[in-house]
Amino acid sequence: MSAKTDGLHVRGLCATFETPRGPARAVDGVDLDIAPGEVFGLVGESGSGKSVTLRALMRLVHPPGRVEGNVAWQGRDLMAMKPEELRRMRGGEIAMIFQEPMTALNPVLPVRVQIEENLRAHTDMNRRERRARALELLDIVGIPAAARRLDEYPHQFSGGMRQRVMIAIALASSPKLLLADEPTTALDVTIQDQILKLLLDLRDEFSMSVVFVTHDLGVVASLCDRMAVMYAGRIVETGTVSEVFATPHHPYTRGLLGSVPHGGAERTMLASIEGTPPGLASLPAGCAFHPRCEFATDECRRERPALEPFAPGRSVACFHHERVARAEELA
Amino acid sequence: MKVVTGQRPRMHRVLFDLPATMIIGGIILFASFVLAFFPSLFAPYDPNAFDYGALLHAPTLAHPFGTDNYGRDMLSRVIHAYTIDMQIAVFATIVPVIVGTLIGAVVGYAGGLTEAFFGRVVDAIITFPFLVLVIAIVSVLGPGLINMYIAVGIIDWVFYGRLTAAEIKVQKRLDYADAGRVMGYRPSRVVFRHLLPNAMTPALVYWMTDMALAILLGSSLGYLGLGAQPPAAEWGVLIADGKNFMTTAWWISIFPGLAIVITGLGFSLFGDGLAEFLRTRR
């Protein structure tokens, strides 16, 4: 890790929660490398640990949840930071957008106050500059009549507008890394599209890295450079978006991609992955995916495959990834 | 969510939307405070002037509430008592509200050992019946209003602390609290600027009830001779004055009693309406 001082580097991130049925590993040994200016997609179904991964990165997991592992940002260890240092980092260099625009804004403060608050905490701007910057930010995220809307309260905004306000707050201090937790899930598709374009524009403008958590593969395809697929708290496959979409090497990825409807194609039954994700407190032995996997063998039931590179920039955690890839090519 | 035009809701719209209980309670409280601030404007007589020509008169046009055994006009005494009793309502509770809410906010946010310790303090205090504890403290400090405020202050804050701590515990797990933390704000800023305004509702509503309770307490202590001291006109003192004449001159005790009931009702109605109003605004 010594040479890598740029971007975000995560090694062996674990988040554990105690439950009556034993400890549940919501995140289990996640490794991530995100370069400056890169948009990284983290994909998986509900409960696969995507959101907890982001929260763990930001040290937002509340006790009694426990987080272990290494998180290095620009060469500095986020996990070992003192509160004072962490405060400067959070909201300053690293910003986070929450999933729920309905609850992530403070209902009793006008949005102007909430935007200017971030500027006050992380910049040297004076009062006048902060006002100007707040107005500019609302303009950037595409809120019409920004000057008038600054003094309104969150309940006066629609869901899509609130999401934009949240993005404006997150971007206030020009972060170098944006952690976006399903920022478009609560929105309808037209607004979603606008927000995604906006994020890409902002990436170019501020040259920031983005970690984008979603379960929407269409969003990943249109937005991200690289992606990782999570299942039961582990990363099962990573690679560039185009490669993963072209030849998925993990049966779970293959299943995910197969369950996306294709426009213009012949009408057929939509494929789905049989079964449900396992409970985290009672993961099956061996590969966590084997009960739902059509490629599973005795080896999969006995041993857990490690995430291993098989080509430049690509890794997969499956004993039979070559068979999976061939099946994809035949199909 | 009807306002989308970007204008602030107009004042008459807001008034129109208020619950009826809040409006009725508000009118009673407003009238009570007016009487409390300007008793001389409304009282027809000097509340402490003796009139030996009119001892123990039943209610008449000249003395609508009658007179007591010194010929003092009861209407004037009840009106002048507003000054002391409304003062009791506010002064006895204002310190507990502020101190209790702030302590509750810190405790609720800190959790863990702090909260466990706070919980034991609360338990220790509420083990004793409120009135008994106040009387005990006042007996040690000596009778009088100031000592009553002190006694209430020592005890009453735990109720606000408990309410606020519980609400903060809920609020601190919501996304906007995490959003504040992840924005790099200090814990103090997250607690007092972001969480507390969202967590004050129960304490605020309880405050209204508590002011009614404070008046009852003040009157009880006044009746027992531990609160306001005669000849000061205070409802509890007035009721105590009338207790020896209860069978022959009921009006001496009844009218101060009614004043207590109506004022208490005003606080309760207002608090009730306020709770409803704050709930629907969410």
Coordinates of N, CA and C in Angstrom, one line a residue, chain A residues 55 58 60 62-63 84 86-87 90-92 94 96 98-100 103-109 113-114 117-118 120-122 148-149 151-153 155-156 162 169-170, chain B residues 1-9 109 171-190 192-199 281-282:
Chain A
R55 N -21.2 3.1 4.7 CA -21.2 3.6 6.0 C -20.0 3.2 6.8
M58 N -17.1 5.5 6.0 CA -17.2 6.8 6.6 C -17.2 6.7 8.2
L60 N -19.5 5.4 10.0 CA -20.8 5.7 10.4 C -21.6 4.5 10.9
H62 N -23.0 2.5 13.8 CA -23.2 2.8 15.2 C -22.9 1.6 16.0
P63 N -22.3 1.8 17.2 CA -22.2 0.6 18.1 C -23.6 0.1 18.4
E84 N -11.0 15.1 15.4 CA -10.8 16.4 14.8 C -10.4 16.3 13.3
L86 N -10.9 13.7 11.4 CA -12.0 13.0 10.7 C -13.1 14.0 10.4
R87 N -13.3 15.0 11.3 CA -14.3 16.0 11.0 C -13.9 16.8 9.8
R90 N -14.5 14.5 6.6 CA -15.9 14.3 6.3 C -16.5 15.6 5.9
G91 N -17.2 15.6 4.8 CA -17.9 16.8 4.3 C -16.9 17.8 3.6
G92 N -15.6 17.6 3.9 CA -14.7 18.5 3.2 C -14.2 17.7 2.0
I94 N -14.3 14.3 1.6 CA -15.2 13.2 1.3 C -16.6 13.6 1.6
M96 N -21.0 12.5 1.3 CA -21.8 11.3 1.1 C -23.2 11.8 0.8
F98 N -27.1 10.4 0.8 CA -27.9 9.4 1.4 C -29.0 8.9 0.4
Q99 N -29.5 7.7 0.8 CA -30.5 7.0 -0.1 C -31.8 7.7 0.0
E100 N -32.2 8.2 1.2 CA -33.6 8.7 1.4 C -33.6 10.2 1.5
T103 N -35.6 11.8 4.5 CA -35.2 11.8 5.9 C -33.8 12.4 6.1
A104 N -33.1 12.6 5.0 CA -31.7 13.0 5.3 C -31.5 14.5 5.4
L105 N -32.5 15.3 5.2 CA -32.4 16.7 5.4 C -33.1 17.0 6.7
N106 N -32.6 18.0 7.4 CA -33.1 18.4 8.7 C -34.4 19.2 8.4
P107 N -35.6 18.7 9.0 CA -36.8 19.3 8.6 C -37.0 20.7 9.2
V108 N -36.3 21.1 10.2 CA -36.6 22.4 10.8 C -35.7 23.5 10.3
L109 N -34.7 23.2 9.4 CA -33.9 24.3 8.9 C -34.1 24.5 7.4
V113 N -29.7 27.4 5.1 CA -28.9 27.2 6.3 C -28.1 25.9 6.2
Q114 N -28.7 24.9 5.6 CA -28.1 23.6 5.6 C -26.9 23.6 4.6
E117 N -24.1 25.9 6.1 CA -23.5 25.3 7.2 C -22.2 24.5 6.8
N118 N -22.4 23.7 5.7 CA -21.2 23.0 5.3 C -20.1 23.9 4.9
R120 N -19.5 26.8 6.0 CA -18.9 27.4 7.2 C -17.9 26.5 7.9
A121 N -18.3 25.2 7.8 CA -17.5 24.2 8.5 C -16.2 23.9 7.7
H122 N -16.2 24.0 6.4 CA -15.1 23.5 5.6 C -14.4 24.5 4.7
R148 N -35.2 32.1 -4.8 CA -36.4 32.1 -4.0 C -36.4 30.8 -3.1
R149 N -36.0 29.7 -3.7 CA -36.2 28.4 -3.0 C -35.2 28.2 -1.9
D151 N -34.7 29.8 0.7 CA -35.2 30.1 2.1 C -36.4 29.2 2.4
E152 N -36.6 28.2 1.6 CA -37.7 27.2 1.9 C -37.2 26.1 2.7
Y153 N -38.1 25.4 3.3 CA -37.8 24.2 4.2 C -37.9 22.9 3.3
H155 N -39.7 20.3 3.6 CA -41.0 19.8 3.2 C -41.6 20.5 2.1
Q156 N -41.1 21.6 1.7 CA -41.7 22.3 0.5 C -41.1 21.9 -0.8
R162 N -35.5 17.4 -3.4 CA -34.7 17.2 -2.1 C -33.4 16.5 -2.4
I169 N -25.7 20.1 -1.1 CA -25.0 20.2 0.2 C -23.7 19.4 0.2
A170 N -23.8 18.1 -0.4 CA -22.6 17.3 -0.5 C -21.5 17.9 -1.3
Chain B
M1 N -48.5 19.7 3.1 CA -47.6 19.9 2.0 C -48.4 20.7 0.9
K2 N -49.2 21.6 1.3 CA -50.0 22.3 0.3 C -49.2 23.5 -0.3
V3 N -48.1 23.9 0.4 CA -47.4 25.1 -0.1 C -46.3 24.7 -1.1
V4 N -46.5 25.0 -2.3 CA -45.4 24.7 -3.2 C -45.1 26.0 -4.0
T5 N -45.7 27.0 -3.7 CA -45.5 28.3 -4.5 C -44.2 29.0 -4.1
G6 N -43.6 28.6 -3.0 CA -42.4 29.2 -2.6 C -42.7 30.4 -1.6
Q7 N -44.0 30.7 -1.4 CA -44.3 31.8 -0.5 C -44.5 31.2 0.9
R8 N -44.2 31.9 1.9 CA -44.4 31.4 3.2 C -45.9 31.4 3.5
P9 N -46.4 30.4 4.3 CA -47.8 30.3 4.5 C -48.3 31.6 5.1
Y109 N -27.8 11.8 23.5 CA -26.8 11.7 22.4 C -25.6 10.8 22.9
Q171 N -34.0 10.5 17.3 CA -33.6 11.4 16.2 C -32.2 11.1 15.8
K172 N -31.3 10.7 16.7 CA -29.9 10.5 16.4 C -29.6 9.4 15.5
R173 N -30.6 8.5 15.3 CA -30.5 7.4 14.4 C -31.0 7.7 13.0
L174 N -31.6 8.8 12.8 CA -32.2 9.2 11.5 C -31.1 9.7 10.6
D175 N -31.4 9.6 9.3 CA -30.4 9.9 8.3 C -29.8 11.3 8.4
Y176 N -30.7 12.3 8.8 CA -30.1 13.7 8.8 C -29.1 13.8 9.9
A177 N -29.2 13.0 10.9 CA -28.2 13.1 12.0 C -26.9 12.5 11.4
D178 N -27.0 11.4 10.8 CA -25.8 10.8 10.1 C -25.2 11.8 9.1
A179 N -26.2 12.4 8.3 CA -25.7 13.4 7.3 C -24.9 14.5 7.9
G180 N -25.4 15.0 9.1 CA -24.7 16.0 9.8 C -23.3 15.6 10.2
R181 N -23.2 14.3 10.7 CA -21.9 13.8 11.2 C -21.0 13.6 10.0
V182 N -21.6 13.1 8.9 CA -20.7 12.8 7.7 C -20.3 14.1 7.0
M183 N -21.0 15.2 7.4 CA -20.6 16.5 6.9 C -19.4 17.1 7.7
G184 N -19.1 16.4 8.7 CA -17.9 16.8 9.5 C -18.3 17.8 10.6
Y185 N -19.5 17.9 11.1 CA -19.9 18.8 12.1 C -19.5 18.2 13.5
R186 N -19.2 19.1 14.4 CA -18.9 18.7 15.8 C -20.2 18.1 16.4
P187 N -20.0 17.1 17.4 CA -21.1 16.6 18.0 C -22.0 17.6 18.7
S188 N -21.4 18.7 19.2 CA -22.2 19.7 19.9 C -23.2 20.3 18.9
R189 N -22.6 20.6 17.7 CA -23.4 21.2 16.6 C -24.6 20.2 16.2
V190 N -24.2 19.0 16.0 CA -25.2 18.0 15.6 C -26.4 17.9 16.6
F192 N -27.2 20.2 19.2 CA -28.0 21.3 19.6 C -28.6 22.0 18.4
R193 N -27.9 22.0 17.3 CA -28.5 22.7 16.1 C -29.4 21.8 15.3
H194 N -29.1 20.5 15.2 CA -29.9 19.7 14.3 C -30.9 18.8 15.0
L195 N -30.4 18.1 16.1 CA -31.3 17.2 16.7 C -32.3 17.8 17.7
L196 N -31.8 18.8 18.5 CA -32.6 19.3 19.6 C -33.9 20.0 19.0
P197 N -33.8 20.8 18.0 CA -35.1 21.4 17.5 C -36.1 20.4 17.1
N198 N -35.6 19.2 16.6 CA -36.5 18.2 16.2 C -37.0 17.3 17.4
A199 N -36.3 17.5 18.5 CA -36.6 16.6 19.7 C -37.3 17.3 20.8
R281 N -47.9 18.9 11.7 CA -46.9 19.7 10.8 C -45.8 18.8 10.3
R282 N -45.6 17.7 10.9 CA -44.5 16.8 10.5 C -44.7 16.3 9.1

